[in-house]
Coordinates of C-alpha atoms and ligand atoms in Angstrom, one line a residue:
Chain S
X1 CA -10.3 -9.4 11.7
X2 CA -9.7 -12.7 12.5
X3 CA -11.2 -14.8 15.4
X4 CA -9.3 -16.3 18.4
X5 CA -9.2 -19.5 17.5
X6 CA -7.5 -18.2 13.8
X7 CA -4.8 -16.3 15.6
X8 CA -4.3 -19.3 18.0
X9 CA -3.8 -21.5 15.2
X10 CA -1.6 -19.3 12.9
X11 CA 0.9 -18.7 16.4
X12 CA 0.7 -22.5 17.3
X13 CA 0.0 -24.2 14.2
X14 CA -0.4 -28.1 14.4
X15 CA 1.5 -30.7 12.8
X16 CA 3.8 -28.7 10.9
X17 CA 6.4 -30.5 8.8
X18 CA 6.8 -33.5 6.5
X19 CA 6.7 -37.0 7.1
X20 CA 9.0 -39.1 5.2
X21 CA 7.5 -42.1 4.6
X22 CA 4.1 -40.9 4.0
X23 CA 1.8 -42.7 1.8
X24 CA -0.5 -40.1 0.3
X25 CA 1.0 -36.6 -0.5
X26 CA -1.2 -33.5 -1.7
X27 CA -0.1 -30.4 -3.1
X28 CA -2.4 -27.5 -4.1
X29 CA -1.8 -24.0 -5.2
X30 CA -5.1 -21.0 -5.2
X31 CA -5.7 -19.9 -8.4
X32 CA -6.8 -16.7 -7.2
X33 CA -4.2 -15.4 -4.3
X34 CA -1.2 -17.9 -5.7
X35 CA -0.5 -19.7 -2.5
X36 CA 0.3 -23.4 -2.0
X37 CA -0.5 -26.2 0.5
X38 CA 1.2 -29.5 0.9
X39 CA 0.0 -32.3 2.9
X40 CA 1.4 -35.7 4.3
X41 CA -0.5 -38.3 5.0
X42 CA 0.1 -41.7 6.7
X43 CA -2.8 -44.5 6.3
X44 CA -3.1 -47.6 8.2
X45 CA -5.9 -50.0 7.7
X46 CA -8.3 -47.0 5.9
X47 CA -7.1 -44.9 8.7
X48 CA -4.9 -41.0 8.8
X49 CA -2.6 -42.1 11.2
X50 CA -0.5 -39.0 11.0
X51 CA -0.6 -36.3 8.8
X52 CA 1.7 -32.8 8.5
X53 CA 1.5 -29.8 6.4
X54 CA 3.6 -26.9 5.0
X55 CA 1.7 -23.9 3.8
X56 CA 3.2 -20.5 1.9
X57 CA 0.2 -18.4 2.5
X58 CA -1.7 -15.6 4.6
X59 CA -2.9 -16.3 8.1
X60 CA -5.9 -18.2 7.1
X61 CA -4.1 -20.1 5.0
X62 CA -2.1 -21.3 8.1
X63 CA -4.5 -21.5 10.4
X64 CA -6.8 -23.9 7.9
X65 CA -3.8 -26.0 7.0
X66 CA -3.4 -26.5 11.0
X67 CA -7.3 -26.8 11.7
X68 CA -7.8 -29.8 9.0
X69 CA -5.1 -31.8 10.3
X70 CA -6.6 -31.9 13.9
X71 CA -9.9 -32.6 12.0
X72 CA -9.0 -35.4 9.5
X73 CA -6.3 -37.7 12.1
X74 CA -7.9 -40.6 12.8
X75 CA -10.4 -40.6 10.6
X76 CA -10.6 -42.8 8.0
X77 CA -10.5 -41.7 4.5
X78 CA -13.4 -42.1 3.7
X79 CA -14.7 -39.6 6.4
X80 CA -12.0 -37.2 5.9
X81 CA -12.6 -36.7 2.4
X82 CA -16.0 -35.4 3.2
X83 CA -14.5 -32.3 5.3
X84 CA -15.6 -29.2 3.4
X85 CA -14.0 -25.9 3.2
X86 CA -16.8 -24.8 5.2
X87 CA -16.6 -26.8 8.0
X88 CA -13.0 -26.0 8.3
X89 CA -14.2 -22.3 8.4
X90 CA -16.8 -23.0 11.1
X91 CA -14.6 -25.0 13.4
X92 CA -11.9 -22.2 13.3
X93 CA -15.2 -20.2 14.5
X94 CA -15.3 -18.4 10.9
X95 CA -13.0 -16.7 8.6
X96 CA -13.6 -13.4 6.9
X97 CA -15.7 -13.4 3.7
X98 CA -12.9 -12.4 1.6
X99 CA -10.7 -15.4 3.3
X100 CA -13.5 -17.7 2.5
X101 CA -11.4 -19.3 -0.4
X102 CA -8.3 -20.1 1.9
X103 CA -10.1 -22.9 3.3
X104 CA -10.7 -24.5 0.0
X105 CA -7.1 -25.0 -0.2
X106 CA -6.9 -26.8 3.0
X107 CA -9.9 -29.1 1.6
X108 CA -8.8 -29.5 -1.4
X109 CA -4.8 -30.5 0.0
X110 CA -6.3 -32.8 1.8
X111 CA -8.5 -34.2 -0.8
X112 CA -5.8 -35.1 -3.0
X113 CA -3.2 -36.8 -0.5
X114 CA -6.2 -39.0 -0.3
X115 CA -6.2 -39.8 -4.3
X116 CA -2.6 -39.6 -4.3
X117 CA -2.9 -42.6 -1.6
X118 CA -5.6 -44.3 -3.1
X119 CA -3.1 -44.1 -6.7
X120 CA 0.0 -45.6 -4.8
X121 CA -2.2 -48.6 -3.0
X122 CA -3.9 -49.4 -6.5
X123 CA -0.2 -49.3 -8.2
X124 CA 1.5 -51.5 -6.1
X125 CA -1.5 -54.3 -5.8
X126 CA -1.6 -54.2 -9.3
X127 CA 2.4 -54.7 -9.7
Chain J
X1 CA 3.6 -4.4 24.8
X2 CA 5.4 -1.5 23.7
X3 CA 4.2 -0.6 19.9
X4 CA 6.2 0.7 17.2
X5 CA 4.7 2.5 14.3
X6 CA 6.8 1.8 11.1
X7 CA 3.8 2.4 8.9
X8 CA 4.4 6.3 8.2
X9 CA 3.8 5.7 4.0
X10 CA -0.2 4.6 5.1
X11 CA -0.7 7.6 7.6
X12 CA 0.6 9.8 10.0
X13 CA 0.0 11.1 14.0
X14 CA -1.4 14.3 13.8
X15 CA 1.6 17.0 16.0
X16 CA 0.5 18.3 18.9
X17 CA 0.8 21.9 17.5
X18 CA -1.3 21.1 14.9
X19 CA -4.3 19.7 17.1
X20 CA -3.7 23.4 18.6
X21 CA -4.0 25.3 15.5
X22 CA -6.8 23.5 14.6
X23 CA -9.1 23.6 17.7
X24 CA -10.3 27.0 18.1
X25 CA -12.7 26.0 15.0
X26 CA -14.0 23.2 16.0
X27 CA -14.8 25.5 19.4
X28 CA -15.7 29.4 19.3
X29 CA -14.7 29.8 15.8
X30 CA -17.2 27.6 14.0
X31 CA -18.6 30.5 11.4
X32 CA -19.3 29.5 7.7
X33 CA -16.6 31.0 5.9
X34 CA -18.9 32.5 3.1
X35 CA -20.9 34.5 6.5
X36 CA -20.6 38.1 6.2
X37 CA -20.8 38.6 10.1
X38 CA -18.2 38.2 12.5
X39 CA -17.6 34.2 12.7
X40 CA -17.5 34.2 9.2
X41 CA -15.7 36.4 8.2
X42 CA -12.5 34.7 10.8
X43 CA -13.2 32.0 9.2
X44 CA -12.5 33.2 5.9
X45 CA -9.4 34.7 7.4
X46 CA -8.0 32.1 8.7
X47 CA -9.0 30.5 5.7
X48 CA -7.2 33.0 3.8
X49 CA -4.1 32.6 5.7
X50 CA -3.6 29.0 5.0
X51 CA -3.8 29.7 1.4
X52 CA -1.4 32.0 1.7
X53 CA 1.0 30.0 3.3
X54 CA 0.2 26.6 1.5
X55 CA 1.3 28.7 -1.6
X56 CA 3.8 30.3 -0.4
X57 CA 5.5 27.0 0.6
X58 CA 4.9 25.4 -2.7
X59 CA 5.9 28.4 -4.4
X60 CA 2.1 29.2 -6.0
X61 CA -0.3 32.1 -5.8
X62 CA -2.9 31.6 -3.9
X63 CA -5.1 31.8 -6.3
X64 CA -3.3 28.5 -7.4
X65 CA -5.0 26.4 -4.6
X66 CA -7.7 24.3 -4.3
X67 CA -8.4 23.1 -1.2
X68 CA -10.0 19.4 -1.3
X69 CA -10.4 16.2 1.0
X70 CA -7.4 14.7 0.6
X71 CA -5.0 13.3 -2.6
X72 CA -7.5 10.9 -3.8
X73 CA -10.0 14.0 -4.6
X74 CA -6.6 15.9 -5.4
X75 CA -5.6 13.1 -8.1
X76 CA -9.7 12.5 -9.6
X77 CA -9.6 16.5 -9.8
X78 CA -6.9 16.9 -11.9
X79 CA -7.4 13.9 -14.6
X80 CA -10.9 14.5 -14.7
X81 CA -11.3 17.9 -14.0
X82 CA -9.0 18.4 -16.9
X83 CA -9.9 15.9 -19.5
X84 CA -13.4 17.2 -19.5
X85 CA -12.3 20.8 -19.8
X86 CA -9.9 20.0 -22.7
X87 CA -11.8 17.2 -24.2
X88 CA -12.5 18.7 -27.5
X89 CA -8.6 19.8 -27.8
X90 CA -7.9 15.8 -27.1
X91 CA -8.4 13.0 -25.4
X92 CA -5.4 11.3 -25.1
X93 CA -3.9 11.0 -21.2
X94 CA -0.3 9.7 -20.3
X95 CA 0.5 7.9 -17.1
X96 CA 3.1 5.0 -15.2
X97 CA 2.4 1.4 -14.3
X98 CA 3.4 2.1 -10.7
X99 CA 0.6 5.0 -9.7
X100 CA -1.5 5.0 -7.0
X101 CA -4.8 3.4 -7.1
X102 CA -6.4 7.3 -7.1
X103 CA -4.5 8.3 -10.1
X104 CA -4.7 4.9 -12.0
X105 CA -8.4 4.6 -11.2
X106 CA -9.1 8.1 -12.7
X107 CA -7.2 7.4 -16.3
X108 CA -8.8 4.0 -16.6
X109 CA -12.1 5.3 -15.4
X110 CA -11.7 8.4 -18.4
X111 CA -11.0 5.5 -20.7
X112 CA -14.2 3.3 -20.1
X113 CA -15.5 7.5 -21.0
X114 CA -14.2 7.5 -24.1
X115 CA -10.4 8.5 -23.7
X116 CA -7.4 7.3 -25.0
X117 CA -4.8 6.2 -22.1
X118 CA -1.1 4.9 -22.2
X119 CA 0.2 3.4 -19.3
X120 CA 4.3 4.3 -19.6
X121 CA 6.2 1.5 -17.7
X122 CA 8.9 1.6 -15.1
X123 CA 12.4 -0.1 -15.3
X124 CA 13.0 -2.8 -12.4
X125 CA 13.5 0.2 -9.5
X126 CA 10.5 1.8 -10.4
X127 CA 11.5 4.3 -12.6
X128 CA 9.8 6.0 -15.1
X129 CA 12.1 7.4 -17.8
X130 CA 11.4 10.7 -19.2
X131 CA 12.4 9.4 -23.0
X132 CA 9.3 6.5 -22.1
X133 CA 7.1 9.6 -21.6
X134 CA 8.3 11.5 -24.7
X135 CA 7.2 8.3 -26.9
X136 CA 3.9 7.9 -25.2
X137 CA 3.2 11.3 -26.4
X138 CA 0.8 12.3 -29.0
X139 CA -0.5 15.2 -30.7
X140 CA -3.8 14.9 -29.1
X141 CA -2.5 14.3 -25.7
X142 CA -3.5 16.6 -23.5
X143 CA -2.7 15.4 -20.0
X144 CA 0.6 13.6 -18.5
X145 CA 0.0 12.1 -14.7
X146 CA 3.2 10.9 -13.1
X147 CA 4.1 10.6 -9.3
X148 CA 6.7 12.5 -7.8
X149 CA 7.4 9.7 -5.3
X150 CA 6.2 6.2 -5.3
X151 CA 4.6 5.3 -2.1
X152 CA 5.2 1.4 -1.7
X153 CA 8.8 1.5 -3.0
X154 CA 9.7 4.9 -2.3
X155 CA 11.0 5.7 -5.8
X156 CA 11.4 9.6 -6.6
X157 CA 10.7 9.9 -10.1
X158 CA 12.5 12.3 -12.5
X159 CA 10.2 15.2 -12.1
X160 CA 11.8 17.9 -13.8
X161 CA 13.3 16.1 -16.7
X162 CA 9.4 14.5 -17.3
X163 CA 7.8 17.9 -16.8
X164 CA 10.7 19.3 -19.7
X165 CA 9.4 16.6 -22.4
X166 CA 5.2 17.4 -21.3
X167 CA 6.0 21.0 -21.8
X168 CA 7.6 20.3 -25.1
X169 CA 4.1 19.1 -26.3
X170 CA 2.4 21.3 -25.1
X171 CA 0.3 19.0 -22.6
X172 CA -0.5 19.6 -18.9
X173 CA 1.7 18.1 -16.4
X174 CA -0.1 16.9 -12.8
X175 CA 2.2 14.6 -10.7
X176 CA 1.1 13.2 -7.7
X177 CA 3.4 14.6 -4.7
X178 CA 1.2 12.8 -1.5
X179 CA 4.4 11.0 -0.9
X180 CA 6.8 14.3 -1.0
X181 CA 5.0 16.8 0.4
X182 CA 6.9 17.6 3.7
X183 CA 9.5 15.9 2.1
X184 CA 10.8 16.9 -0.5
X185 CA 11.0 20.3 -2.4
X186 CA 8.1 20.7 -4.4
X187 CA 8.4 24.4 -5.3
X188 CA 5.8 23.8 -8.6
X189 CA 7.9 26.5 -10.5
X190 CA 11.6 24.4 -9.8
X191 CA 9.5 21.2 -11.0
X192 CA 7.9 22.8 -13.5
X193 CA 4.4 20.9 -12.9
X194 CA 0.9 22.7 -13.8
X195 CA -0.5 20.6 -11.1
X196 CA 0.2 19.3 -8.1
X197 CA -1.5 16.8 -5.3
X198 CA -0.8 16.7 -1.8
X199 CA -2.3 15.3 1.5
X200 CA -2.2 16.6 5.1
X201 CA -2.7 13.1 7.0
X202 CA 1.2 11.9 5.7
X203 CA 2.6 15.0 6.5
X204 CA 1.9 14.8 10.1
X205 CA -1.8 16.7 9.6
X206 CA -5.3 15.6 9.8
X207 CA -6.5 13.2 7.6
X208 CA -9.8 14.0 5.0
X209 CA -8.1 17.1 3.8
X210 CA -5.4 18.3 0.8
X211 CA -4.7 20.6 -1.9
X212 CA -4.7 20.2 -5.5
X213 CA -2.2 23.3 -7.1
X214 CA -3.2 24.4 -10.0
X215 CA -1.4 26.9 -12.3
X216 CA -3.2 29.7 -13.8
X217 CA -4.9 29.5 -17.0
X218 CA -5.4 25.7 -16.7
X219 CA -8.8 24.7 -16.7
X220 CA -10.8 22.7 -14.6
X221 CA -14.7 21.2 -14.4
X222 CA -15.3 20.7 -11.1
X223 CA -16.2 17.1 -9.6
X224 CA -18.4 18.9 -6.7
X225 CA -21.4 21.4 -8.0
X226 CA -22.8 23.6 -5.8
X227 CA -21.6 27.2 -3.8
X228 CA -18.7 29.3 -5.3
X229 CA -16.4 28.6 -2.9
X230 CA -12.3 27.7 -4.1
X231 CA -13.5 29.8 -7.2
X232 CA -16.1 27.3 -8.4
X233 CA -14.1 24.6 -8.7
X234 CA -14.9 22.7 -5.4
X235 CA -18.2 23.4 -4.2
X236 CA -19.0 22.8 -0.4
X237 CA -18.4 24.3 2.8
X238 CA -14.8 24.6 3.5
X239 CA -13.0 22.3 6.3
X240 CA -11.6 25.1 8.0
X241 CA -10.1 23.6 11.2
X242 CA -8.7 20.6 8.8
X243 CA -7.3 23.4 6.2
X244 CA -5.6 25.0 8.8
X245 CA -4.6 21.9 10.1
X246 CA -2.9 21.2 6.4
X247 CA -1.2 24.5 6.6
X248 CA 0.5 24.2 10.1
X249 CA 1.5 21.1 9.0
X250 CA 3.2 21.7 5.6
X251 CA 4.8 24.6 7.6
X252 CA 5.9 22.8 10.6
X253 CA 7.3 19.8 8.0
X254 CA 9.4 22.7 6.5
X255 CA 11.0 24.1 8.8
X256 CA 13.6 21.6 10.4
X257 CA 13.5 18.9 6.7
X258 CA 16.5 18.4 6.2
X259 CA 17.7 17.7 9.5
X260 CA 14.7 15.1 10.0
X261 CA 15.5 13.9 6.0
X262 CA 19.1 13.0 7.5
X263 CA 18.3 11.7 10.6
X264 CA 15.6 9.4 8.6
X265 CA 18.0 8.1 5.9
X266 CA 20.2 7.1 8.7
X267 CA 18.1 4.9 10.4
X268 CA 16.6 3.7 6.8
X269 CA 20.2 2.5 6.0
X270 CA 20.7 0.6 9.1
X271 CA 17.4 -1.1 8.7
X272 CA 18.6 -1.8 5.0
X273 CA 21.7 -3.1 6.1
X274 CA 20.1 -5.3 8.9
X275 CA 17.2 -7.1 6.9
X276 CA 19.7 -7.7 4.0
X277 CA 21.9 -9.8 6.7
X278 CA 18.7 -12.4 5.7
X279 CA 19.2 -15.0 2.7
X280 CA 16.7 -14.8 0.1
X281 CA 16.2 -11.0 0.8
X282 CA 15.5 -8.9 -2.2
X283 CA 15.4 -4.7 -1.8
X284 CA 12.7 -3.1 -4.2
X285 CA 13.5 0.0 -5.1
X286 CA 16.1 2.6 -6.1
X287 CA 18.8 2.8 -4.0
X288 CA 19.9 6.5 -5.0
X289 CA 16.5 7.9 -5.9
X290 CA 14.7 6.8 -2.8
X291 CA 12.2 8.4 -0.1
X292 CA 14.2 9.3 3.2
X293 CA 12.0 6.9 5.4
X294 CA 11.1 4.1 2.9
X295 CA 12.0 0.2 3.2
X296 CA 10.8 -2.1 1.4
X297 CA 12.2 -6.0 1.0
X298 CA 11.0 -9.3 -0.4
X299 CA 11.4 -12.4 1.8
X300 CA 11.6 -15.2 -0.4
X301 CA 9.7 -18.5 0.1
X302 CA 6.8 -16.4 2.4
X303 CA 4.2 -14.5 2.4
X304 CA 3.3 -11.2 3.3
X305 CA -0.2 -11.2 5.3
X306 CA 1.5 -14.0 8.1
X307 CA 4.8 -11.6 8.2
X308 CA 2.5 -8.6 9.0
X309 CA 0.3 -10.9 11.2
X310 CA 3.6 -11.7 13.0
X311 CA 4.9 -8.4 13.4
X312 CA 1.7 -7.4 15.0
X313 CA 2.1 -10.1 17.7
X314 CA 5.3 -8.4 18.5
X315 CA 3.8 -4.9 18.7
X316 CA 5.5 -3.6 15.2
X317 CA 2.8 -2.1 12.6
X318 CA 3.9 -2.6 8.8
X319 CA 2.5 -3.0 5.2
X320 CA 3.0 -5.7 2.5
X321 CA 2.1 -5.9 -1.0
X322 CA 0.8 -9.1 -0.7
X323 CA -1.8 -10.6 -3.2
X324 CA -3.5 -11.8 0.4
X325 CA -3.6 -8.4 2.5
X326 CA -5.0 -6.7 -1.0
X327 CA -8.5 -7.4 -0.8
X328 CA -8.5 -7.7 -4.6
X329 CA -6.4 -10.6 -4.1
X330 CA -3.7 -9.5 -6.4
X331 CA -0.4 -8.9 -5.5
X332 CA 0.8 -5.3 -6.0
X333 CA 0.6 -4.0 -9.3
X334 CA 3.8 -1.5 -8.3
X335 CA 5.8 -4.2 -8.0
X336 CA 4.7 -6.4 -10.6
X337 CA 5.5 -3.6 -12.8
X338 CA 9.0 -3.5 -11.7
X339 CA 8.7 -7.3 -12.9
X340 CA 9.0 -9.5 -10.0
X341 CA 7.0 -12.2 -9.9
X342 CA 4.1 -12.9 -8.2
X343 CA 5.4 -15.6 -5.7
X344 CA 8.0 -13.1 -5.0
X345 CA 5.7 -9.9 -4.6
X346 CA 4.1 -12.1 -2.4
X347 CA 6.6 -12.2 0.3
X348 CA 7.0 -8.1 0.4
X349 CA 7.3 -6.3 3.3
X350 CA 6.9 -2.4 3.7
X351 CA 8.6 -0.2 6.6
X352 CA 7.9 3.4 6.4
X353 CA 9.7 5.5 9.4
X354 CA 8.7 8.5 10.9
X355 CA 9.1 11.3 13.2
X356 CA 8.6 8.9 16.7
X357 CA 10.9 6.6 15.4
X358 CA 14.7 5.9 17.1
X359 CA 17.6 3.4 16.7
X360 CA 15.8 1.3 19.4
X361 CA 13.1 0.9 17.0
X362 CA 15.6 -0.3 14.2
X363 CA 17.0 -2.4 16.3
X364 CA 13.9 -4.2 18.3
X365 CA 12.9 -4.8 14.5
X366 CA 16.3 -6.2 13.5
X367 CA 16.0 -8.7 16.0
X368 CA 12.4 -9.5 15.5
X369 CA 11.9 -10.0 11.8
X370 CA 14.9 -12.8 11.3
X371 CA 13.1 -15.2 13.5
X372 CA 9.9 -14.4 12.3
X373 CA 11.4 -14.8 8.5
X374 CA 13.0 -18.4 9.6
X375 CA 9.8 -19.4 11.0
X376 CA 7.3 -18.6 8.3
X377 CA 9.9 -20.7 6.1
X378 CA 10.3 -23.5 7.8
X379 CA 6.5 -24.0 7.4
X380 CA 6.7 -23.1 3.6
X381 CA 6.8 -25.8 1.3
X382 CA 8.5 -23.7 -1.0
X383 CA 11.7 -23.5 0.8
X384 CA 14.7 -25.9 0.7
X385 CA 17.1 -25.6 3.3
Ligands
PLP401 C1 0.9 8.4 -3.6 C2 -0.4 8.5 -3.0 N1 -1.4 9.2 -3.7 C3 -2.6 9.4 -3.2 C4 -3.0 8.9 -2.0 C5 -4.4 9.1 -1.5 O1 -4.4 10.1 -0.5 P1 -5.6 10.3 0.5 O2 -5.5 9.1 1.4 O3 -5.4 11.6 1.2 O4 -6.9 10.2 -0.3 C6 -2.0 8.2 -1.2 C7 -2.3 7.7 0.1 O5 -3.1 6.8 0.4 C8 -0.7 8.0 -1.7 O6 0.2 7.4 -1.1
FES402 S1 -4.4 -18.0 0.9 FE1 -4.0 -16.1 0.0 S2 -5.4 -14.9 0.8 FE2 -5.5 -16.6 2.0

């Protein structure tokens, strides 16, 4: 059911892991299946330098987490915060429709490392 | 890649004998059973024949059996099929948390109709207790639906003692024995059940084909109108070669059970034994009161869908209960009913072992499924070395 490109991701996934001193971290959970995604991030000058993920959830869920973290490094944040669960789908050459909501997680993950980074740089400028 | 078939709870090969029995009416002996002329009428004795012995092995008249597309139809028979015939007597139906979707489905449908359902609920192995059923019951209850065996845990149910308490008051009895047939004895007199679901495709037959027991002097309304045939209860032309495929099956099944039963529950063990070896490993089900072939584990800290996606890479065919493989997205009611959690239901895995399986199976699993575990947690952020 799931495309090449899915399965290639979920057998080899990208960038798994932590990084410790990462300067944006996001962690998401779906509401509807009850998984969870957690993203690093590392930003120099504007731009995701390196980012890693860990991710409790089905294939998709995987393969997204894998997908968005060759799609949002080196990117600036401003860029990568515009990735949409959709265009995760389509670059992993589509998921099926009932998997559709996996890839919000991997959007969403990402979405808030980058507040969570924006938070830390506004707290220690103002301290 | 050599592929191993652990998935024996979902479906089963059809035996070779059976293709046999089965294929002279799909060739020269395709007559309409209800056909006075020659092709019928060996049809309708071959017909006959496996309602003789489909009885016989249950322990039933043949009158007693209905002959129907499988246990979903078995199951949506007997609820409905009885609540409407006994509506104006009652309209209260008994059943457990941990049913299968065909059985669960039916009462819930009967209650958006109008009826009055209890769902009895199971202790943390699955169990229903026959003292749960006895307070569930009611003066207007007039139908009890409980499982013989469960088919994602494996749990066998107190059949007997259940069947005791419906009798008491006066209600029918239909438990749902798709998981037992071939199995287990389910002689309907020794269980004391006035009906009884079973289907061919887990019991080594073809698939699209059961048979609902009924006792006599229960009434039924049919689901299917049409012909007379199974005494007006299931209209439509018979599946002969499927029928007789049920019957050389359910024959076959009994004939060496208990030496398969052992031979299963060995190899069950040692699987047992083996994935326990894994931290954070959690057996559902009873330990005692358990199907011959059935395993069924929790990994914590993963997830179901990427264990089974996993196994698959490696050639090995399983089930999980997984909110993600569901469809529905939610994880299995059985097993939330047994009152794990949901992040913890998550991470289930199903074995179910068969005929074609060996010790080289068990142990080509043993070895695969650690790694596999360790991987999928070292990518969770749930887990803490
Ligand atoms: C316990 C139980 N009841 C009912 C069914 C439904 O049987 P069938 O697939 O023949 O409709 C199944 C199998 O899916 C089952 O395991
Ligand atoms: S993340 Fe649960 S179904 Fe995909």
């Amino acid at each position: 059911m799931y495309s090449d490109k899915v399965m290639d991701h979920f057998t080899n996934p990208r960038n798994v892991g932590e990084i410790s001193d990462a300067n944006g971290i996001g962690e998401v959970g779906n509401a509807r299946c009850g998984d969870i995604m957690k993203l690093w991030i590392k930003v120099e000058d504007d731009v995701i330098t390196d980012i890693k993920f860990k991710t409790f959830g089905c294939g998709a869920a995987i393969a997204t987490s894998s997908v968005i973290t060759e799609m949002a490094i080196g990117k600036t944040i401003d860029e990568a915060e515009q990735i949409t669960n959709k265009q995760v789908a389509e670059e992993l050459h589509g998921l099926p429709s009932v998997k559709m909501h996996c890839s919000n997680l991997a959007a969403e993950a990402l979405v808030a490392a980058i507040e969570d980074y924006r938070k830390n740089v506004a707290a220690n400028s103002a301290s | 890649m050599n592929e191993i078939y652990m998935d024996h709870a979902a479906t089963t090969p059809v035996r070779q004998e059976v293709v046999e029995a089965m294929l002279p009416f799909f060739g020269s002996e395709y007559g309409n059973p209800s056909s006075v002329y020659g092709w019928g009428r060996r049809s309708r004795q071959a017909l006959d024949q496996a309602r003789d012995k489909v009885s016989e092995l249950i322990g039933a008249e043949a009158s007693e059996i209905i002959f129907t597309s499988g246990g979903s139809e078995g199951a949506n028979l007997a609820i409905k099929g009885v609540a409407w015939a006994y509506q104006t007597k009652g309209k209260h139906i008994v059943s457990s948390a941990v049913e299968h979707h065909a059985v669960l489905d039916s009462v819930l449908w009967l209650k958006k109709q109008g009826f009055e359902v209890t769902i009895v609920p199971v202790d943390e192995e699955g169990m229903v207790s026959p003292a749960e059923v006895e307070k569930a019951l009611r003066p207007d209850t007039i139908l009890v639906s409980i499982m013989h065996a469960n088919n994602e845990v494996g749990t066998i149910q107190p059949i007997k003692e259940i069947a005791e308490v419906v009798r008491g008051h006066g209600a029918f009895f239909h438990t749902d024995a798709v998981q037992t047939a071939g199995v287990l004895d389910i002689n309907v007199a020794e269980l004391g059940v006035d009906l009884l679901s079973l289907s061919a495709h887990k019991l080594y037959g073809p698939k699209g084909v059961g048979a609902l027991y009924v006792r006599k002097g229960v009434r039924l309304d049919p689901l299917i109108h049409g012909g007379a045939q199974e005494r007006r209860r299931r209209a439509g032309t018979e599946n002969v070669a499927g029928i007789v495929g049920l019957a050389k099956a359910l024959e076959l099944a009994h004939l060496d059970r208990d030496e398969e039963n052992a031979r299963l529950v060995k190899l069950r063990d040692r699987l047992l034994e083996g994935l326990q070896q894994i931290p954070h490993t959690k057996i559902n089900g009873s330990l005692v009161h358990r199907l011959p072939n059935n395993v069924n584990v929790c990994f914590q800290y993963i997830e179901g869908e990427s264990m089974l996606l996993n196994l698959d890479l490696r050639g090995i065919a399983a089930s999980s209960g997984s909110a993600c493989t569901s469809g529905s997205l939610d994880p299995s009611h059985v097993l939330l009913a047994m009152g794990l959690t949901h992040e913890i239901a998550h991470g289930s895995l199903r074995l179910t072992l068969g005929r074609d399986n060996n010790e080289a199976d068990i142990d080509f699993v043993l070895q695969e499924i650690p790694v596999i575990v360790e991987r999928l947690r070292e990518m969770s952020p749930l887990y803490q070395r």
